């Protein structure tokens, strides 16, 4: 069942749990993630970046592919098709018109006024069509750079002015493979959560220690984005398989060599995220 993410995030937030966003890259990844989540009867947010959309073939292909898999695989769990880091109003509109059930607006490289203006416009377009919107304030960069921390006042201003359903603040996490342990500010998460009241999203979830993640969820994170971890695990499994089977050339076997690695990680994250407040 395709849904937007508003209700599931509010519910997760109340229960002190978090919903996973797993990023997809192609048909096989989508299939593995859907199958693993269905097995656990856990709702899932399929994150699709603009780069991944281009790789898959386009906005429409992405939606039709997911719709086809949901039907053929008899998926019964709530599934969100979410544009990850939408870089413009036009990109969000394209995604929504194609059938995405949720979009993220990321205008954090622009001045805050522009970010607010574009996000607000995207929210108006999205909400009329029952699509949820995630916004970002304060820039979440790459692990090769420095982490910054969103000002609480900026977060409040942004949420109030735009009407977004979920907020991704910069609280110390980064995208990619961490070179040093990320310094997540629990205090900042708590303050932003208390003052904005919207479910919070933690980007760059791959590689953050369990204790840190658990505390971040306790303080208000209701959606955890996982991308790099799956890529690393898949690539490692495929590399080993190819090195051990130099005569294999069937692409189904090559890509499929990473199936177990992806499913094991999806299972791990679902179990972890459902621990809740303890
Ligand atoms: Zn991100």
mmCIF file of C-alpha atoms and ligand atoms in Angstrom:
data_model
loop_
_atom_site.group_PDB
_atom_site.id
_atom_site.type_symbol
_atom_site.label_atom_id
_atom_site.label_comp_id
_atom_site.label_asym_id
_atom_site.label_seq_id
_atom_site.Cartn_x
_atom_site.Cartn_y
_atom_site.Cartn_z
ATOM 1 C CA UNK A 1 0.000 0.000 0.000
ATOM 2 C CA UNK A 2 1.486 3.335 -1.075
ATOM 3 C CA UNK A 3 1.086 6.100 1.511
ATOM 4 C CA UNK A 4 2.665 9.414 2.462
ATOM 5 C CA UNK A 5 4.844 9.466 5.560
ATOM 6 C CA UNK A 6 3.004 11.949 7.754
ATOM 7 C CA UNK A 7 0.952 9.585 9.922
ATOM 8 C CA UNK A 8 3.630 6.914 10.291
ATOM 9 C CA UNK A 9 6.146 9.492 11.515
ATOM 10 C CA UNK A 10 3.708 10.996 14.031
ATOM 11 C CA UNK A 11 2.958 7.493 15.324
ATOM 12 C CA UNK A 12 6.649 6.547 15.498
ATOM 13 C CA UNK A 13 7.399 9.815 17.258
ATOM 14 C CA UNK A 14 4.766 9.135 19.932
ATOM 15 C CA UNK A 15 6.076 5.612 20.475
ATOM 16 C CA UNK A 16 9.704 6.738 20.686
ATOM 17 C CA UNK A 17 10.590 4.701 17.613
ATOM 18 C CA UNK A 18 11.891 5.557 14.156
ATOM 19 C CA UNK A 19 10.903 4.525 10.631
ATOM 20 C CA UNK A 20 13.776 3.594 8.332
ATOM 21 C CA UNK A 21 14.392 5.252 4.988
ATOM 22 C CA UNK A 22 16.432 2.952 2.790
ATOM 23 C CA UNK A 23 17.705 4.472 -0.421
ATOM 24 C CA UNK A 24 17.186 2.515 -3.620
ATOM 25 C CA UNK A 25 19.376 2.410 -6.715
ATOM 26 C CA UNK A 26 17.721 -0.049 -9.060
ATOM 27 C CA UNK A 27 15.044 -2.715 -9.348
ATOM 28 C CA UNK A 28 16.933 -5.366 -7.400
ATOM 29 C CA UNK A 29 17.624 -3.143 -4.392
ATOM 30 C CA UNK A 30 13.982 -2.117 -4.273
ATOM 31 C CA UNK A 31 12.883 -5.743 -4.417
ATOM 32 C CA UNK A 32 15.268 -6.853 -1.640
ATOM 33 C CA UNK A 33 14.251 -3.976 0.647
ATOM 34 C CA UNK A 34 10.520 -4.496 0.052
ATOM 35 C CA UNK A 35 10.785 -8.251 0.640
ATOM 36 C CA UNK A 36 12.761 -7.830 3.860
ATOM 37 C CA UNK A 37 10.389 -5.171 5.230
ATOM 38 C CA UNK A 38 7.314 -7.200 4.270
ATOM 39 C CA UNK A 39 8.766 -10.218 6.095
ATOM 40 C CA UNK A 40 9.073 -8.057 9.227
ATOM 41 C CA UNK A 41 5.711 -6.344 8.593
ATOM 42 C CA UNK A 42 7.471 -2.994 9.016
ATOM 43 C CA UNK A 43 6.514 0.180 7.122
ATOM 44 C CA UNK A 44 9.261 1.509 4.892
ATOM 45 C CA UNK A 45 10.275 4.753 3.239
ATOM 46 C CA UNK A 46 12.030 4.169 -0.081
ATOM 47 C CA UNK A 47 14.364 7.119 -0.557
ATOM 48 C CA UNK A 48 15.209 8.007 -4.148
ATOM 49 C CA UNK A 49 17.772 10.699 -4.871
ATOM 50 C CA UNK A 50 17.672 12.728 -8.073
ATOM 51 C CA UNK A 51 20.800 10.844 -9.155
ATOM 52 C CA UNK A 52 19.121 7.487 -8.539
ATOM 53 C CA UNK A 53 16.003 8.624 -10.406
ATOM 54 C CA UNK A 54 18.176 9.523 -13.391
ATOM 55 C CA UNK A 55 19.942 6.161 -13.142
ATOM 56 C CA UNK A 56 16.657 4.226 -12.998
ATOM 57 C CA UNK A 57 15.306 6.063 -16.039
ATOM 58 C CA UNK A 58 13.220 8.942 -14.686
ATOM 59 C CA UNK A 59 10.506 9.906 -12.214
ATOM 60 C CA UNK A 60 7.783 7.890 -13.944
ATOM 61 C CA UNK A 61 9.912 4.757 -14.324
ATOM 62 C CA UNK A 62 10.783 4.948 -10.628
ATOM 63 C CA UNK A 63 7.137 5.106 -9.558
ATOM 64 C CA UNK A 64 5.945 2.421 -12.011
ATOM 65 C CA UNK A 65 8.786 0.113 -10.960
ATOM 66 C CA UNK A 66 7.871 0.418 -7.272
ATOM 67 C CA UNK A 67 4.131 0.116 -7.986
ATOM 68 C CA UNK A 68 4.803 -3.001 -10.065
ATOM 69 C CA UNK A 69 6.899 -4.617 -7.350
ATOM 70 C CA UNK A 70 4.355 -3.794 -4.631
ATOM 71 C CA UNK A 71 1.666 -5.512 -6.699
ATOM 72 C CA UNK A 72 3.650 -8.496 -7.987
ATOM 73 C CA UNK A 73 5.300 -9.251 -4.646
ATOM 74 C CA UNK A 74 1.968 -8.780 -2.819
ATOM 75 C CA UNK A 75 3.442 -6.203 -0.461
ATOM 76 C CA UNK A 76 0.942 -5.308 2.276
ATOM 77 C CA UNK A 77 3.019 -2.946 4.451
ATOM 78 C CA UNK A 78 2.774 0.857 4.073
ATOM 79 C CA UNK A 79 5.352 1.966 1.476
ATOM 80 C CA UNK A 80 6.431 5.575 0.924
ATOM 81 C CA UNK A 81 8.036 6.694 -2.349
ATOM 82 C CA UNK A 82 10.129 9.620 -1.179
ATOM 83 C CA UNK A 83 12.219 12.073 -3.203
ATOM 84 C CA UNK A 84 15.478 12.417 -1.257
ATOM 85 C CA UNK A 85 17.129 15.867 -1.278
ATOM 86 C CA UNK A 86 14.905 17.438 -3.947
ATOM 87 C CA UNK A 87 17.008 20.343 -5.189
ATOM 88 C CA UNK A 88 14.273 22.557 -6.648
ATOM 89 C CA UNK A 89 10.548 23.243 -6.692
ATOM 90 C CA UNK A 90 10.424 21.823 -10.244
ATOM 91 C CA UNK A 91 11.985 18.548 -9.119
ATOM 92 C CA UNK A 92 9.389 18.186 -6.350
ATOM 93 C CA UNK A 93 6.528 18.902 -8.776
ATOM 94 C CA UNK A 94 7.880 16.342 -11.248
ATOM 95 C CA UNK A 95 8.086 13.729 -8.505
ATOM 96 C CA UNK A 96 4.587 14.473 -7.182
ATOM 97 C CA UNK A 97 3.062 14.443 -10.679
ATOM 98 C CA UNK A 98 4.737 11.088 -11.354
ATOM 99 C CA UNK A 99 3.240 9.568 -8.200
ATOM 100 C CA UNK A 100 5.806 10.024 -5.428
ATOM 101 C CA UNK A 101 3.935 10.052 -2.123
ATOM 102 C CA UNK A 102 6.492 12.209 -0.326
ATOM 103 C CA UNK A 103 9.213 14.720 -1.186
ATOM 104 C CA UNK A 104 12.133 16.354 0.533
ATOM 105 C CA UNK A 105 13.082 19.917 -0.257
ATOM 106 C CA UNK A 106 16.771 20.674 0.168
ATOM 107 C CA UNK A 107 17.567 24.303 -0.561
ATOM 108 C CA UNK A 108 20.131 24.541 2.226
ATOM 109 C CA UNK A 109 22.814 25.862 -0.084
ATOM 110 C CA UNK A 110 20.621 28.924 -0.644
ATOM 111 C CA UNK A 111 19.923 31.753 1.827
ATOM 112 C CA UNK A 112 17.314 30.856 4.466
ATOM 113 C CA UNK A 113 14.736 33.197 2.860
ATOM 114 C CA UNK A 114 14.969 31.319 -0.459
ATOM 115 C CA UNK A 115 14.829 27.986 1.354
ATOM 116 C CA UNK A 116 11.639 29.061 3.160
ATOM 117 C CA UNK A 117 10.043 30.439 0.007
ATOM 118 C CA UNK A 118 10.658 27.346 -2.139
ATOM 119 C CA UNK A 119 9.759 24.903 0.634
ATOM 120 C CA UNK A 120 6.493 26.737 1.311
ATOM 121 C CA UNK A 121 5.569 26.592 -2.375
ATOM 122 C CA UNK A 122 6.389 22.871 -2.515
ATOM 123 C CA UNK A 123 4.288 22.227 0.609
ATOM 124 C CA UNK A 124 1.283 23.981 -0.957
ATOM 125 C CA UNK A 125 1.580 21.871 -4.095
ATOM 126 C CA UNK A 126 2.210 18.654 -2.164
ATOM 127 C CA UNK A 127 -0.462 18.941 0.521
ATOM 128 C CA UNK A 128 -3.198 19.512 -2.080
ATOM 129 C CA UNK A 129 -2.232 16.139 -3.496
ATOM 130 C CA UNK A 130 -1.894 14.249 -0.196
ATOM 131 C CA UNK A 131 1.901 14.197 -0.438
ATOM 132 C CA UNK A 132 4.090 14.763 2.633
ATOM 133 C CA UNK A 133 7.081 17.096 2.725
ATOM 134 C CA UNK A 134 10.379 16.892 4.564
ATOM 135 C CA UNK A 135 12.456 20.058 4.794
ATOM 136 C CA UNK A 136 16.055 20.702 5.728
ATOM 137 C CA UNK A 137 17.470 23.656 7.593
ATOM 138 C CA UNK A 138 21.162 24.083 8.291
ATOM 139 C CA UNK A 139 23.230 22.086 5.830
ATOM 140 C CA UNK A 140 23.978 18.370 6.380
ATOM 141 C CA UNK A 141 27.224 17.948 4.460
ATOM 142 C CA UNK A 142 29.596 15.128 3.610
ATOM 143 C CA UNK A 143 31.798 13.122 5.995
ATOM 144 C CA UNK A 144 34.818 14.618 4.227
ATOM 145 C CA UNK A 145 33.821 18.038 5.650
ATOM 146 C CA UNK A 146 32.831 19.525 8.989
ATOM 147 C CA UNK A 147 29.470 19.056 10.703
ATOM 148 C CA UNK A 148 27.398 22.128 11.429
ATOM 149 C CA UNK A 149 24.487 22.486 13.832
ATOM 150 C CA UNK A 150 21.114 24.048 13.002
ATOM 151 C CA UNK A 151 20.155 27.023 15.174
ATOM 152 C CA UNK A 152 16.958 26.289 17.119
ATOM 153 C CA UNK A 153 15.442 29.666 16.200
ATOM 154 C CA UNK A 154 16.063 29.013 12.494
ATOM 155 C CA UNK A 155 14.340 25.632 12.778
ATOM 156 C CA UNK A 156 11.295 27.177 14.480
ATOM 157 C CA UNK A 157 11.084 29.947 11.892
ATOM 158 C CA UNK A 158 11.413 27.472 9.017
ATOM 159 C CA UNK A 159 8.790 25.022 10.313
ATOM 160 C CA UNK A 160 6.269 27.741 11.145
ATOM 161 C CA UNK A 161 6.681 29.511 7.815
ATOM 162 C CA UNK A 162 6.542 26.411 5.608
ATOM 163 C CA UNK A 163 4.154 23.917 7.241
ATOM 164 C CA UNK A 164 6.423 20.916 6.556
ATOM 165 C CA UNK A 165 5.555 17.472 7.950
ATOM 166 C CA UNK A 166 9.073 16.464 8.991
ATOM 167 C CA UNK A 167 12.308 18.304 9.570
ATOM 168 C CA UNK A 168 15.899 17.301 8.885
ATOM 169 C CA UNK A 169 18.057 19.530 11.059
ATOM 170 C CA UNK A 170 21.855 19.468 11.011
ATOM 171 C CA UNK A 171 22.730 17.938 14.386
ATOM 172 C CA UNK A 172 26.184 16.496 13.753
ATOM 173 C CA UNK A 173 25.560 13.661 11.289
ATOM 174 C CA UNK A 174 27.011 13.655 7.753
ATOM 175 C CA UNK A 175 26.606 11.801 4.453
ATOM 176 C CA UNK A 176 29.099 9.063 3.534
ATOM 177 C CA UNK A 177 31.584 6.935 5.471
ATOM 178 C CA UNK A 178 32.561 8.542 8.803
ATOM 179 C CA UNK A 179 36.291 9.116 9.152
ATOM 180 C CA UNK A 180 35.902 9.984 12.832
ATOM 181 C CA UNK A 181 32.989 9.326 15.172
ATOM 182 C CA UNK A 182 30.189 11.847 14.504
ATOM 183 C CA UNK A 183 29.433 14.296 17.313
ATOM 184 C CA UNK A 184 25.639 14.190 17.493
ATOM 185 C CA UNK A 185 24.131 16.931 19.653
ATOM 186 C CA UNK A 186 21.323 15.333 21.682
ATOM 187 C CA UNK A 187 20.561 18.670 23.261
ATOM 188 C CA UNK A 188 20.017 20.261 19.857
ATOM 189 C CA UNK A 189 17.732 17.391 18.800
ATOM 190 C CA UNK A 190 15.711 17.765 22.013
ATOM 191 C CA UNK A 191 15.432 21.559 21.731
ATOM 192 C CA UNK A 192 14.427 21.506 18.070
ATOM 193 C CA UNK A 193 11.918 18.722 18.702
ATOM 194 C CA UNK A 194 10.365 20.514 21.680
ATOM 195 C CA UNK A 195 10.162 23.886 19.998
ATOM 196 C CA UNK A 196 8.974 22.806 16.523
ATOM 197 C CA UNK A 197 6.808 19.805 17.459
ATOM 198 C CA UNK A 198 7.411 18.052 14.125
ATOM 199 C CA UNK A 199 8.980 14.582 13.716
ATOM 200 C CA UNK A 200 12.722 14.887 13.088
ATOM 201 C CA UNK A 201 14.841 13.102 10.503
ATOM 202 C CA UNK A 202 18.441 12.018 10.932
ATOM 203 C CA UNK A 203 20.405 11.881 7.689
ATOM 204 C CA UNK A 204 23.700 10.020 7.398
ATOM 205 C CA UNK A 205 22.521 7.188 9.663
ATOM 206 C CA UNK A 206 25.084 4.684 8.336
ATOM 207 C CA UNK A 207 27.944 4.113 10.729
ATOM 208 C CA UNK A 208 26.600 6.030 13.744
ATOM 209 C CA UNK A 209 27.205 3.893 16.875
ATOM 210 C CA UNK A 210 24.124 2.090 18.258
ATOM 211 C CA UNK A 211 24.102 3.903 21.601
ATOM 212 C CA UNK A 212 24.231 7.283 19.880
ATOM 213 C CA UNK A 213 21.443 6.378 17.494
ATOM 214 C CA UNK A 214 19.321 5.011 20.296
ATOM 215 C CA UNK A 215 19.663 8.221 22.298
ATOM 216 C CA UNK A 216 18.973 10.342 19.188
ATOM 217 C CA UNK A 217 15.699 8.462 18.662
ATOM 218 C CA UNK A 218 14.849 8.928 22.325
ATOM 219 C CA UNK A 219 15.341 12.690 21.961
ATOM 220 C CA UNK A 220 13.077 13.033 18.918
ATOM 221 C CA UNK A 221 14.374 11.366 15.757
ATOM 222 C CA UNK A 222 11.428 9.592 14.064
ATOM 223 C CA UNK A 223 13.011 8.801 10.692
ATOM 224 C CA UNK A 224 16.470 7.407 10.108
ATOM 225 C CA UNK A 225 18.046 7.600 6.657
ATOM 226 C CA UNK A 226 20.281 4.698 5.685
ATOM 227 C CA UNK A 227 22.080 4.695 2.389
ATOM 228 C CA UNK A 228 25.862 4.248 2.585
ATOM 229 C CA UNK A 229 25.682 1.173 4.842
ATOM 230 C CA UNK A 230 23.699 -0.778 2.238
ATOM 231 C CA UNK A 231 26.022 0.315 -0.564
ATOM 232 C CA UNK A 232 29.130 -0.748 1.340
ATOM 233 C CA UNK A 233 27.641 -4.118 2.346
ATOM 234 C CA UNK A 234 26.376 -4.845 -1.168
ATOM 235 C CA UNK A 235 29.664 -3.899 -2.857
ATOM 236 C CA UNK A 236 31.671 -6.010 -0.412
ATOM 237 C CA UNK A 237 29.518 -9.106 -1.007
ATOM 238 C CA UNK A 238 29.604 -8.698 -4.792
ATOM 239 C CA UNK A 239 33.382 -8.134 -4.792
ATOM 240 C CA UNK A 240 33.960 -11.345 -2.840
ATOM 241 C CA UNK A 241 31.569 -13.279 -5.090
ATOM 242 C CA UNK A 242 33.261 -12.069 -8.285
ATOM 243 C CA UNK A 243 36.741 -12.822 -6.936
ATOM 244 C CA UNK A 244 35.665 -16.344 -5.980
ATOM 245 C CA UNK A 245 33.699 -17.009 -9.189
ATOM 246 C CA UNK A 246 35.748 -15.674 -12.065
ATOM 247 C CA UNK A 247 33.706 -17.636 -14.643
ATOM 248 C CA UNK A 248 30.325 -16.137 -13.694
ATOM 249 C CA UNK A 249 28.931 -13.557 -16.106
ATOM 250 C CA UNK A 250 25.163 -13.703 -15.531
ATOM 251 C CA UNK A 251 24.233 -10.190 -14.289
ATOM 252 C CA UNK A 252 21.394 -11.612 -12.218
ATOM 253 C CA UNK A 253 23.917 -13.676 -10.249
ATOM 254 C CA UNK A 254 26.345 -10.760 -9.939
ATOM 255 C CA UNK A 255 23.794 -8.262 -8.599
ATOM 256 C CA UNK A 256 22.062 -11.003 -6.600
ATOM 257 C CA UNK A 257 25.295 -11.836 -4.793
ATOM 258 C CA UNK A 258 24.556 -8.788 -2.637
ATOM 259 C CA UNK A 259 20.954 -9.745 -1.825
ATOM 260 C CA UNK A 260 21.677 -11.367 1.519
ATOM 261 C CA UNK A 261 23.948 -8.507 2.615
ATOM 262 C CA UNK A 262 21.190 -5.963 1.932
ATOM 263 C CA UNK A 263 18.460 -8.031 3.580
ATOM 264 C CA UNK A 264 20.579 -8.754 6.670
ATOM 265 C CA UNK A 265 21.202 -5.029 7.174
ATOM 266 C CA UNK A 266 17.558 -4.105 6.595
ATOM 267 C CA UNK A 267 16.577 -6.701 9.217
ATOM 268 C CA UNK A 268 19.177 -5.366 11.614
ATOM 269 C CA UNK A 269 17.951 -1.778 11.305
ATOM 270 C CA UNK A 270 14.280 -2.705 11.632
ATOM 271 C CA UNK A 271 14.930 -4.661 14.835
ATOM 272 C CA UNK A 272 17.079 -1.856 16.197
ATOM 273 C CA UNK A 273 14.603 0.912 15.368
ATOM 274 C CA UNK A 274 11.740 -0.995 16.978
ATOM 275 C CA UNK A 275 13.468 -1.263 20.332
ATOM 276 C CA UNK A 276 11.868 2.045 21.240
ATOM 277 C CA UNK A 277 12.466 3.909 24.483
ATOM 278 C CA UNK A 278 14.069 1.569 27.002
HETATM 279 ZN ZN1 LIG B 1 20.553 13.017 3.267
#
